Coordinates of C-alpha atoms in Angstrom, one line a residue:
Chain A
X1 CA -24.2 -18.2 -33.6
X2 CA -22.5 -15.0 -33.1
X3 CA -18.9 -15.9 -31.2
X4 CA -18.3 -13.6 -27.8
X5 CA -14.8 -13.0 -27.4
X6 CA -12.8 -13.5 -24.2
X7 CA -11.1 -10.8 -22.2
X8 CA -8.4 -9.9 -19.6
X9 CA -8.0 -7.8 -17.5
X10 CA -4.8 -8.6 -15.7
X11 CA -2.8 -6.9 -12.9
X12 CA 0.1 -6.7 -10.2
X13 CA -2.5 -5.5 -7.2
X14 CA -6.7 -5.4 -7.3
X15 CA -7.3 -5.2 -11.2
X16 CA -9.6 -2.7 -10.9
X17 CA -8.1 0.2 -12.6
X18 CA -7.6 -2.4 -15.6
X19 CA -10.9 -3.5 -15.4
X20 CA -12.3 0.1 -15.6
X21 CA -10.2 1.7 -18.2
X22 CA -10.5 -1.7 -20.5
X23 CA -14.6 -1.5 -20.0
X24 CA -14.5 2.1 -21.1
X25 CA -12.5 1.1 -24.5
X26 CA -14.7 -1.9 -24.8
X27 CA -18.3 0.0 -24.4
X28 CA -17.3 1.8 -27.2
X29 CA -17.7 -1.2 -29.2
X30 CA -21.7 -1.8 -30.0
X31 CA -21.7 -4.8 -32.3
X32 CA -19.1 -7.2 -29.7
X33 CA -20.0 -9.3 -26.9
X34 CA -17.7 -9.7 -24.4
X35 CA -17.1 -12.7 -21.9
X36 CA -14.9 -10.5 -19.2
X37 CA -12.5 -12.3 -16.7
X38 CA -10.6 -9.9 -13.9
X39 CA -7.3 -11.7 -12.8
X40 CA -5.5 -9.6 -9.9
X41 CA -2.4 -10.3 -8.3
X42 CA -0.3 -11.8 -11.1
X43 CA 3.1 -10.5 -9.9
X44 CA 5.8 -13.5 -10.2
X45 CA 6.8 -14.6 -13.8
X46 CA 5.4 -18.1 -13.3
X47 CA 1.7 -16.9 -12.4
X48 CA 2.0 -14.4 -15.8
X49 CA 3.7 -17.8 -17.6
X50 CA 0.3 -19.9 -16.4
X51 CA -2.1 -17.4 -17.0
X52 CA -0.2 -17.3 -20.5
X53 CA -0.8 -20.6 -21.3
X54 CA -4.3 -20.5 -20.1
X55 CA -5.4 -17.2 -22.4
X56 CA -3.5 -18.6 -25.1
X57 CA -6.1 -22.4 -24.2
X58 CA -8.9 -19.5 -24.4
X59 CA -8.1 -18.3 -27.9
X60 CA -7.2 -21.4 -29.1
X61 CA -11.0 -22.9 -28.4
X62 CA -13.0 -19.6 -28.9
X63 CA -11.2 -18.9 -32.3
X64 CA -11.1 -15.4 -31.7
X65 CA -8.1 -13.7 -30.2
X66 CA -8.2 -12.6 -26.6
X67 CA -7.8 -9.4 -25.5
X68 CA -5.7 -8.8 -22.1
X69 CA -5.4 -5.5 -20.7
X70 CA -3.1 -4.8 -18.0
X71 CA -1.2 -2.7 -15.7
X72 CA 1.2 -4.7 -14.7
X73 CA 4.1 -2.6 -13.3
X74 CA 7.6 -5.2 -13.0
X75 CA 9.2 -5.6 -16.2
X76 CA 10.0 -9.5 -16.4
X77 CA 6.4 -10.5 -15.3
X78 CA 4.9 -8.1 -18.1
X79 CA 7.3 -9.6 -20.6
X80 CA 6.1 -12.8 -19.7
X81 CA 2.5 -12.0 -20.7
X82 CA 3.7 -10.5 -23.7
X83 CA 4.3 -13.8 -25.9
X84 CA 0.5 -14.8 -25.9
X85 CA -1.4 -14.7 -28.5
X86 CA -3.6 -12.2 -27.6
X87 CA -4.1 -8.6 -28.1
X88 CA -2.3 -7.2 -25.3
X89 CA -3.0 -3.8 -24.4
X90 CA -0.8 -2.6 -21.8
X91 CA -1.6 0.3 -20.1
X92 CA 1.8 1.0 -18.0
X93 CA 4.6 0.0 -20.9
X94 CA 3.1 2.1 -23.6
X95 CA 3.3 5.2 -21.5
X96 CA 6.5 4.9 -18.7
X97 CA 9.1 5.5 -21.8
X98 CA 7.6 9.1 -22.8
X99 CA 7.5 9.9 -18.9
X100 CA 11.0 8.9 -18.0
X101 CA 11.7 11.3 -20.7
X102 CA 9.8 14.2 -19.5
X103 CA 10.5 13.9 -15.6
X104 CA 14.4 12.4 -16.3
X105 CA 14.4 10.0 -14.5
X106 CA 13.9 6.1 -14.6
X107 CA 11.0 4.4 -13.3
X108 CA 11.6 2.3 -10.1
X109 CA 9.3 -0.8 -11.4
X110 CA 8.7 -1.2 -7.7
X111 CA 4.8 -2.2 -7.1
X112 CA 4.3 1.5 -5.2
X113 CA 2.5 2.5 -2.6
X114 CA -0.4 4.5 -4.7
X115 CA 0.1 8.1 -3.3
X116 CA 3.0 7.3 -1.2
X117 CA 1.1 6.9 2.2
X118 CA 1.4 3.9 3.7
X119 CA -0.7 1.0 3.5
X120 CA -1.9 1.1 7.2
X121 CA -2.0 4.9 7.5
X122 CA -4.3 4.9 4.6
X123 CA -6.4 2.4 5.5
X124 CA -7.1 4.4 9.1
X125 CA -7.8 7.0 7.6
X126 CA -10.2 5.3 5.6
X127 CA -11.8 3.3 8.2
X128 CA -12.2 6.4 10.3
X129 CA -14.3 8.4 7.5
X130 CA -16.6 5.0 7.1
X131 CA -17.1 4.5 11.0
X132 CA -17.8 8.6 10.8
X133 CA -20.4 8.0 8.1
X134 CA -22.0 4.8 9.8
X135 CA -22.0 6.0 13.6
X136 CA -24.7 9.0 12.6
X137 CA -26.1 7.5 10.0
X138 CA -29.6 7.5 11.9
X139 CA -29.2 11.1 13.4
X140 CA -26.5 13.4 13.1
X141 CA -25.3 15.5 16.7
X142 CA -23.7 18.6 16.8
X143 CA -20.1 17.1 17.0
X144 CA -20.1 14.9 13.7
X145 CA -21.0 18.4 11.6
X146 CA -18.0 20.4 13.5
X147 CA -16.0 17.6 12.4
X148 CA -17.0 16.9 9.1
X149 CA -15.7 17.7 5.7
X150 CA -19.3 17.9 4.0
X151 CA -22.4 18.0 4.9
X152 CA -24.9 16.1 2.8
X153 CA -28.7 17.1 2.7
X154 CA -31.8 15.7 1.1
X155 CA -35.1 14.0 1.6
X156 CA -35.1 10.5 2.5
X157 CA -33.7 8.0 0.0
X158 CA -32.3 10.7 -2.4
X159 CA -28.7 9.3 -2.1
X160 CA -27.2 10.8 1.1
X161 CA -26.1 7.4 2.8
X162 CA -24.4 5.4 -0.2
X163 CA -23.0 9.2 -1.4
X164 CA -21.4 9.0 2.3
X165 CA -20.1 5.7 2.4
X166 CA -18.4 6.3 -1.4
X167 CA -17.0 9.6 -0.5
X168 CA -15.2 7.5 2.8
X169 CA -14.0 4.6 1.2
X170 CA -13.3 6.1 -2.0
X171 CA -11.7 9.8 -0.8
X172 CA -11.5 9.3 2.5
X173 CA -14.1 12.0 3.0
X174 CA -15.6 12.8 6.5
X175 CA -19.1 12.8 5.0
X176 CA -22.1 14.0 7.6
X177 CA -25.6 13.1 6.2
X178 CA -28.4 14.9 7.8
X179 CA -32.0 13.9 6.2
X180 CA -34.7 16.5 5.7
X181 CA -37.9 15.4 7.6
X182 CA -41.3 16.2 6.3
X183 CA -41.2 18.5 10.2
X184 CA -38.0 20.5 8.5
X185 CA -39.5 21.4 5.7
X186 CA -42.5 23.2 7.1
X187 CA -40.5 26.1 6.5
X188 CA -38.1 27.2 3.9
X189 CA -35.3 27.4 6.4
X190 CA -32.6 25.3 7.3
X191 CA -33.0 23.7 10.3
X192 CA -31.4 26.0 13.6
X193 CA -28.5 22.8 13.8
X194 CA -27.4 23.2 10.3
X195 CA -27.3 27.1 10.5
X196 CA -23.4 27.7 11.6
X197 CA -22.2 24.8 8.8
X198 CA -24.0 26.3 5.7
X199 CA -20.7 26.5 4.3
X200 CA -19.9 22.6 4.5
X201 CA -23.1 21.5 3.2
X202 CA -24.3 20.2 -0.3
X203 CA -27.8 19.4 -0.9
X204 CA -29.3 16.1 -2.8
X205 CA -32.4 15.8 -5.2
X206 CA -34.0 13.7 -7.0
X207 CA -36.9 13.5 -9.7
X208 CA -40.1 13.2 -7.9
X209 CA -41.3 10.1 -10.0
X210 CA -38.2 8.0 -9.3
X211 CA -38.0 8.9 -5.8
X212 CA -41.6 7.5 -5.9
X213 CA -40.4 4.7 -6.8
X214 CA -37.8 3.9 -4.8
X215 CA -40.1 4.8 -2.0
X216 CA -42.5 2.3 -2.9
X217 CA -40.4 -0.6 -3.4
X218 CA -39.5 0.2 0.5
X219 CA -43.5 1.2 1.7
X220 CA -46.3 0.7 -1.3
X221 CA -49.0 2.3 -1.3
X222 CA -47.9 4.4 1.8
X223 CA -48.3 8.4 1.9
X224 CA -44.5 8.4 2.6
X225 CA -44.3 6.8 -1.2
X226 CA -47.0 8.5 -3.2
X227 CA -46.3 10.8 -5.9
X228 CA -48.0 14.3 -4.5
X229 CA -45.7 13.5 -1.1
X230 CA -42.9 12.9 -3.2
X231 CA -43.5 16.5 -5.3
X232 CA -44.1 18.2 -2.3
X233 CA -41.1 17.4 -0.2
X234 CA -38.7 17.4 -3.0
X235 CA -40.0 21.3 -4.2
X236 CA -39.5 21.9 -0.4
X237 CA -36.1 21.0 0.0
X238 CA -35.1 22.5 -3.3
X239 CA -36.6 25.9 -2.3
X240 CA -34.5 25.3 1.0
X241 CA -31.2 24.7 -1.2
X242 CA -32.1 28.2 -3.1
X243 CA -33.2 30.1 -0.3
X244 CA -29.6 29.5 1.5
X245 CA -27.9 29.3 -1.8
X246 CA -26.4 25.6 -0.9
X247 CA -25.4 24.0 -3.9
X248 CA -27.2 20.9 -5.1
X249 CA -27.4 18.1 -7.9
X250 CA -29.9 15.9 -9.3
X251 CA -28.9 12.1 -8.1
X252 CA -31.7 11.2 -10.6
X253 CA -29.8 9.8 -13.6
X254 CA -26.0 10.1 -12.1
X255 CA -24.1 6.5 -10.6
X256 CA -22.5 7.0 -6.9
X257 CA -19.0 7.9 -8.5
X258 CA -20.9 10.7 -10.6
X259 CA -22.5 11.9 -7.8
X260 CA -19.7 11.8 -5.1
X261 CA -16.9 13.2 -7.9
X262 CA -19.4 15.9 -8.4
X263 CA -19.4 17.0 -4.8
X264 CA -16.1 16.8 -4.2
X265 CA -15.3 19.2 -7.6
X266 CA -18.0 21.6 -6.7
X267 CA -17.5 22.0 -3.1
X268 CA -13.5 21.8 -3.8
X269 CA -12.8 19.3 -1.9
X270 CA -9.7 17.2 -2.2
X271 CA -8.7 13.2 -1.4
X272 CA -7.8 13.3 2.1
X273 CA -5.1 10.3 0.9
Chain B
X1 CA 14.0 25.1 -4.2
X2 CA 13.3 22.0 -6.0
X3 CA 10.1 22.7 -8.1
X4 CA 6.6 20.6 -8.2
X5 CA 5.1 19.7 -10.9
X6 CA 1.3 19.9 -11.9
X7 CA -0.7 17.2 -13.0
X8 CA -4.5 17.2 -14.1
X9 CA -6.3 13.9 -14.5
X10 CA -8.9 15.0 -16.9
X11 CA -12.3 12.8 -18.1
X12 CA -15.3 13.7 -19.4
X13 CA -16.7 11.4 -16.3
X14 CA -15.9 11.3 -12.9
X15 CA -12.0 11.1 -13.5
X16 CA -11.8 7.8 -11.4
X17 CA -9.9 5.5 -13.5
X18 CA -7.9 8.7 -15.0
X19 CA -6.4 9.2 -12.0
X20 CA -6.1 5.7 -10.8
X21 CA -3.5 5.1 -13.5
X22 CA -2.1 8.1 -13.5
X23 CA -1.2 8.0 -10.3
X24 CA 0.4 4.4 -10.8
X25 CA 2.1 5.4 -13.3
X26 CA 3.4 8.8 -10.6
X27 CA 4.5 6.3 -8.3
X28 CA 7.5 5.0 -10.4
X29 CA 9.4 8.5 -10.1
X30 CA 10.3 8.7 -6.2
X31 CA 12.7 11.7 -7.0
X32 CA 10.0 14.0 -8.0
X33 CA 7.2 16.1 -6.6
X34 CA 3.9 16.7 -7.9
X35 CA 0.7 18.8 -7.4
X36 CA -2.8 17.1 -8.6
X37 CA -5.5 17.7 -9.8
X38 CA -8.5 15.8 -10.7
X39 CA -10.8 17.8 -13.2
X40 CA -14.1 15.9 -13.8
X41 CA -17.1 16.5 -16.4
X42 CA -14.9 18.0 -19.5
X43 CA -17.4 17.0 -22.1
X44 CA -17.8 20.1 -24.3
X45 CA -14.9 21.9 -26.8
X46 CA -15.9 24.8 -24.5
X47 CA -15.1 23.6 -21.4
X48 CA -12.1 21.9 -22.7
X49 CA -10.3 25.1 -24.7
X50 CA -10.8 26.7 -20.8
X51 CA -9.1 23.8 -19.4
X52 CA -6.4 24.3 -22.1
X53 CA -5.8 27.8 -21.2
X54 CA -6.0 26.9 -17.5
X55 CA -3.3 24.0 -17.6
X56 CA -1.2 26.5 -20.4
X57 CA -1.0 28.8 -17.4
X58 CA 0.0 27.2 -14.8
X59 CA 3.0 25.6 -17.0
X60 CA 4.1 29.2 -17.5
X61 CA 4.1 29.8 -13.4
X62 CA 5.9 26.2 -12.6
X63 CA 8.5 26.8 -15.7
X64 CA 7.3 22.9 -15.4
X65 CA 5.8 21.2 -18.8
X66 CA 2.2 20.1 -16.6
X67 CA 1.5 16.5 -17.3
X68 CA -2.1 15.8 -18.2
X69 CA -3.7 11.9 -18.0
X70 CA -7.0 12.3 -19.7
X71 CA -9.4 9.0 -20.4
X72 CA -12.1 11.7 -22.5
X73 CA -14.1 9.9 -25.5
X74 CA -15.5 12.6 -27.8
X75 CA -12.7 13.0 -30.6
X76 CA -13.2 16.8 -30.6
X77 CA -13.1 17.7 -26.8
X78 CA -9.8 15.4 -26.6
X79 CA -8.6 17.5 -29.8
X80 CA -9.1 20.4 -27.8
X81 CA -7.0 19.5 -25.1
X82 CA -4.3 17.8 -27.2
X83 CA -3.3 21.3 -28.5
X84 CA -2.0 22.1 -24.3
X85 CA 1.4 22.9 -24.3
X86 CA 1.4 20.2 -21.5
X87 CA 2.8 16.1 -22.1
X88 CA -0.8 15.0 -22.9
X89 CA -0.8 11.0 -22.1
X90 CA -4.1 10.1 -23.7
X91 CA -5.6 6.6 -22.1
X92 CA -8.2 6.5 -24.6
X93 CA -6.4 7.6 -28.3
X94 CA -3.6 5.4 -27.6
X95 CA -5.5 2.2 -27.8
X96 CA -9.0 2.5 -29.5
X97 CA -7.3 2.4 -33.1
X98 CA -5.7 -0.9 -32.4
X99 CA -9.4 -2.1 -30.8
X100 CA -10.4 -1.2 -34.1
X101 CA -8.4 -3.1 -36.4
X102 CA -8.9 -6.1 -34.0
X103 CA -12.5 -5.8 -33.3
X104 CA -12.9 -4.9 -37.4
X105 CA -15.6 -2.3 -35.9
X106 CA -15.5 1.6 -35.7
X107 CA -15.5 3.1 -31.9
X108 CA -18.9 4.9 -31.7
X109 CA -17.0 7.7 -29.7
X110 CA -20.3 7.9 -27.2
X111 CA -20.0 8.5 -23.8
X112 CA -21.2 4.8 -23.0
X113 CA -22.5 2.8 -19.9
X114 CA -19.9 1.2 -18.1
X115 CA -21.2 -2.3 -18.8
X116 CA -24.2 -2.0 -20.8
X117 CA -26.5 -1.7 -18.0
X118 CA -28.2 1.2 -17.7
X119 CA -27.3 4.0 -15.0
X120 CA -30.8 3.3 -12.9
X121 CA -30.4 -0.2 -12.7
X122 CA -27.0 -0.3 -11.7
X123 CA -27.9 2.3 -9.2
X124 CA -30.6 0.6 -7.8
X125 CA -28.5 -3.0 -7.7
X126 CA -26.0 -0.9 -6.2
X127 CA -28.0 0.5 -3.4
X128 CA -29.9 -2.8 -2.4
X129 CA -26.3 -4.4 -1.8
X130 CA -25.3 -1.4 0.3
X131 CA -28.6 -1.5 2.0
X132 CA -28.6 -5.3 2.8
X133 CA -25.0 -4.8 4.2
X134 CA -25.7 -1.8 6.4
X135 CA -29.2 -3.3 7.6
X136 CA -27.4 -6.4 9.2
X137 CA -24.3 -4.7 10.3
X138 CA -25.2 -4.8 14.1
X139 CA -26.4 -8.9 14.0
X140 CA -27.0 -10.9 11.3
X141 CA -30.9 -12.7 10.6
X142 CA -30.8 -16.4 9.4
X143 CA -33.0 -14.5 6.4
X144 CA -29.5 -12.6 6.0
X145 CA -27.5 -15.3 5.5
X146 CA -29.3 -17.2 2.8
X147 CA -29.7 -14.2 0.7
X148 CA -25.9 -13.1 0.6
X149 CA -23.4 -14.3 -2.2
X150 CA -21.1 -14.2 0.7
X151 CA -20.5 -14.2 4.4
X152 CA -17.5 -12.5 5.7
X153 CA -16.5 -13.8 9.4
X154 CA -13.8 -12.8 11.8
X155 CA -13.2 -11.1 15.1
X156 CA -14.5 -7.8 15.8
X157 CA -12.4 -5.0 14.1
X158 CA -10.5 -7.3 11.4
X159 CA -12.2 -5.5 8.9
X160 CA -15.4 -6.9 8.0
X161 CA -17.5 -3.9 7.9
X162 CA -15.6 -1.7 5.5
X163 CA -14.9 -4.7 3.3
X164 CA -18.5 -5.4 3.2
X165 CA -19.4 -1.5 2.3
X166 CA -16.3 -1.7 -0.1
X167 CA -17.9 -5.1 -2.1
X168 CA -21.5 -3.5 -2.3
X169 CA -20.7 -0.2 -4.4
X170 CA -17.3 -1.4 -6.2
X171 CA -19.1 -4.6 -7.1
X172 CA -22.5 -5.0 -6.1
X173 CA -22.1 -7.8 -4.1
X174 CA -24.5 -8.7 -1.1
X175 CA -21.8 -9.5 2.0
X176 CA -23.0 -10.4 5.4
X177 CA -20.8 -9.8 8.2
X178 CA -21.0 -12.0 11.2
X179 CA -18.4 -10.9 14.3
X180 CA -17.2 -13.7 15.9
X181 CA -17.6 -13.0 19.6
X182 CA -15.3 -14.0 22.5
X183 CA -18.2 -16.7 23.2
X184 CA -18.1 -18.5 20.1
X185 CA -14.8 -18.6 20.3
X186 CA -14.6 -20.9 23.1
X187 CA -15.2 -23.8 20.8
X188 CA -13.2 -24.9 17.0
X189 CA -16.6 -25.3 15.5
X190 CA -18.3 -22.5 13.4
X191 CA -21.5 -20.7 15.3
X192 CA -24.5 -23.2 14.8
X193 CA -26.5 -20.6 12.7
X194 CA -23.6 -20.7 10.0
X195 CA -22.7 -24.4 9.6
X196 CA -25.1 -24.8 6.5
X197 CA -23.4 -21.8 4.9
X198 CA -20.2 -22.8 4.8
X199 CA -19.2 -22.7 1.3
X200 CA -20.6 -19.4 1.0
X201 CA -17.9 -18.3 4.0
X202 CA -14.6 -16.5 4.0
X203 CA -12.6 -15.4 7.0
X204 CA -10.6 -12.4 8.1
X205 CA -7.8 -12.3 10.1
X206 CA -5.3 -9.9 11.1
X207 CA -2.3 -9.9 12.9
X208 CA -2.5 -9.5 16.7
X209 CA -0.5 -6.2 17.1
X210 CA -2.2 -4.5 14.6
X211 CA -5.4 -5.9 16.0
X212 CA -4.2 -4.4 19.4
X213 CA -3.6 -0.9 18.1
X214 CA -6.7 -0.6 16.1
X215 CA -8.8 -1.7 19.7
X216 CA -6.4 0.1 21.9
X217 CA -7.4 3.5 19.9
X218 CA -11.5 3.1 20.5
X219 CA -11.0 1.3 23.9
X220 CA -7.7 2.1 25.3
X221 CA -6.7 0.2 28.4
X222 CA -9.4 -2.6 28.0
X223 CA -9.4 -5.9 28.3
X224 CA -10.8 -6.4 25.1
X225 CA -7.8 -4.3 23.4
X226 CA -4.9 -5.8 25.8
X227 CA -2.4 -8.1 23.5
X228 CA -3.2 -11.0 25.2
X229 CA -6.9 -11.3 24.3
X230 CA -6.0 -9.7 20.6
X231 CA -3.7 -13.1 20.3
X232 CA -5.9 -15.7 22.0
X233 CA -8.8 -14.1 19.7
X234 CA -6.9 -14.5 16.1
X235 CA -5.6 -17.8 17.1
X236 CA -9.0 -19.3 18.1
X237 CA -10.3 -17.6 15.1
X238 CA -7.9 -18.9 12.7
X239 CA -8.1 -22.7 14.0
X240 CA -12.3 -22.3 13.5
X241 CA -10.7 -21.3 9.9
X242 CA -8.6 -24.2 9.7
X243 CA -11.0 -26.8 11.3
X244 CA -13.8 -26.1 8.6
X245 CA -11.6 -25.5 5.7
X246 CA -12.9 -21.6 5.7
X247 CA -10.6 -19.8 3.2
X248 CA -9.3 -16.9 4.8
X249 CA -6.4 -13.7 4.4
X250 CA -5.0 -11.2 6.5
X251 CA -6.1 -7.5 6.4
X252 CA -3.2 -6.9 8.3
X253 CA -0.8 -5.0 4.9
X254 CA -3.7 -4.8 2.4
X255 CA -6.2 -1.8 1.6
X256 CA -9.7 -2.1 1.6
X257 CA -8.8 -2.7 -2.6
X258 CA -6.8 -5.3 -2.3
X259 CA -9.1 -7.6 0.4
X260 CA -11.9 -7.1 -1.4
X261 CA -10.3 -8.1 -4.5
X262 CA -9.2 -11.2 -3.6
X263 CA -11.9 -12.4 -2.0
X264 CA -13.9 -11.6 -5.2
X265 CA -11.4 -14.2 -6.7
X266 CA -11.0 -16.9 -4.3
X267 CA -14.2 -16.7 -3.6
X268 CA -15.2 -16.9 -7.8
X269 CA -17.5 -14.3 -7.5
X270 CA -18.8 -12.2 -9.8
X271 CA -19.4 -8.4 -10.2
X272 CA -22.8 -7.7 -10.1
X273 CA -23.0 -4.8 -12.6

């Protein structure tokens, strides 16, 4: 029986930047598995000093070393998670020595604000962009594309509301989402609304067959779903995209964070926080 | 004229987790100024030996050494990028030998899946979580409530929506969202239709100023945004809490990270993906 070994991925605040630099390491391991455990908001010495003891309980039954990665940022409580027996991997220690050199200048070890906004502005901000995305997600007026950073075009369920909601909770992005009905693409044109924003907009595809089925897991069977609609309205809206030279991308093998950091690259957009 | 220094967060992916680190790892130097840059998608020699050339410049201009975070796999587009006259801090290099000799197992230096599930899948789990979040957001169905791995409860504009949103595409969890309205706030006891949910419950509160301002700002003037309702609303909300044993937390000084986060761990639940 092939042992699975037990992992950490420990931090000051949410964990997830742990969590997501430690998973990239570990995918690159084929022949491991992994039983992952995401422990946020260890920041006094006597949470890191339990948690110690209870990795160090972990090893001691799975006979197999933990690994912990963490981010921890205050000195004492990283020392304290130090003198486990695990593998610790600690992504802020190993690199803050070679900075404070560079920059000269010590670092604060103060848990930061993360680009030196506060909290409650940021989470405004943030809120706004969502409540932007949500309040026209089932038909977009004139006033949300004035206002908005990007316009997002495509057939129906080719990616334009989650793309949206990532690009507001994520960037902070003002994201409008306007959805090409079968009426729209009659004609290669862009519909007369979109015409003065064809500057803001980005367009969405998506392979015909797994558009299909996504489609048919919604309607079977319907015309909206079948796989000559699907062909059709997807070469439609592509020869729209071309004819107005709006750039687009292929959501069909790309997660939401491919797809949103995509857009924001290509249409130079930047973190509005 | 005190000088800013650039900084590229460079991946071969979406440049997400570069950045994130980088940028906590910014945060400990207050006395210092910098310009950012995220560059995604450097996965070819080519494109990196441009990048090179790119960041080589712009070090010239500042008189600045740039600082580049870089997460990228392949061992010959990171080579590439190592030769920069830039302070190269390389997330990936450091650490993979060490996960070597540890794991007793080479890296296979691919550009992997995030957590061995493929990118369609994940999409797709994704994208019903967001789905079953937005398609309740205006009144949650009994149906609604049994299906969700949690049920986040609390008075309108405490921050139920976003957080929902947030715990659909970060971890692909299914979150109902049921608004506690002035009426069922007459009364200690939960809503009838929740009662046999409790233990899948967890409340949000927020402190009644803030609660104020965030009203005041899309109803100014209103009763339903004046102080006294904002404080006879959290206090009735927080005894329902109380009087059920509902855990609950402030939004009040936390992002949309950090509330999700810890629900995911009070609540034990698990990512999704």
């Amino acid at each position: 029986m092939p042992h699975r070994r037990s992992v950490f991925f420990v931090s000051d605040r949410t964990g997830i930047t742990a969590e997501s630099l430690g998973n990239t390491l570990l995918t690159q391991f084929d022949a491991q598995e992994f039983k992952r455990e995401t422990v946020p908001f260890i920041d006094t010495v006597e949470k890191a000093q339990e948690l110690t003891r209870q990795i160090d309980e972990v090893g001691a039954t799975d006979h197999l070393k933990p690994l912990v990665f963490t981010s921890i940022i205050k000195a004492d409580v990283r020392a304290a998670l130090q003198i486990s027996h695990a593998l610790v991997i600690d992504f802020f220690e190993t690199f803050i020595g070679e900075l404070e050199r560079e920059l000269g200048e010590k670092a604060t070890l103060q848990l930061g604000k993360a680009h030196g906004m506060s909290n409650e502005a940021e989470y405004d901000h943030r809120i706004e962009a969502v409540n932007f995305s949500l309040n026209h997600d089932d038909g977009v007026k004139l006033k949300d594309l004035a206002e908005a950073d990007v316009i997002l075009i495509g057939v129906s369920r080719s990616g334009k509301t989650p793309t949206c909601l990532y690009l507001a909770l994520q960037y902070g992005i003002k994201a409008a989402n306007y959805p090409l009905t079968p009426e729209d693409l009659d004609s290669p044109t862009l519909p007369k609304m979109l015409l003065p924003y064809r500057s803001k907009m980005f367009g969405l595809t998506i392979d015909p067959a797994r558009l299909h089925y996504i489609r048919s897991e919604r309607r079977p069977d319907s015309r909206y779903a079948s796989m000559d609609n699907c062909r059709r309205e997807v070469n439609e809206a592509e020869s729209m995209f071309r004819h107005h030279s709006v750039p687009f991308i292929s959501t069909t093998h790309k997660s939401i964070e491919e797809i949103a950091s995509t857009i924001m690259h290509k249409a130079h957009l930047n973190r509005r926080f």
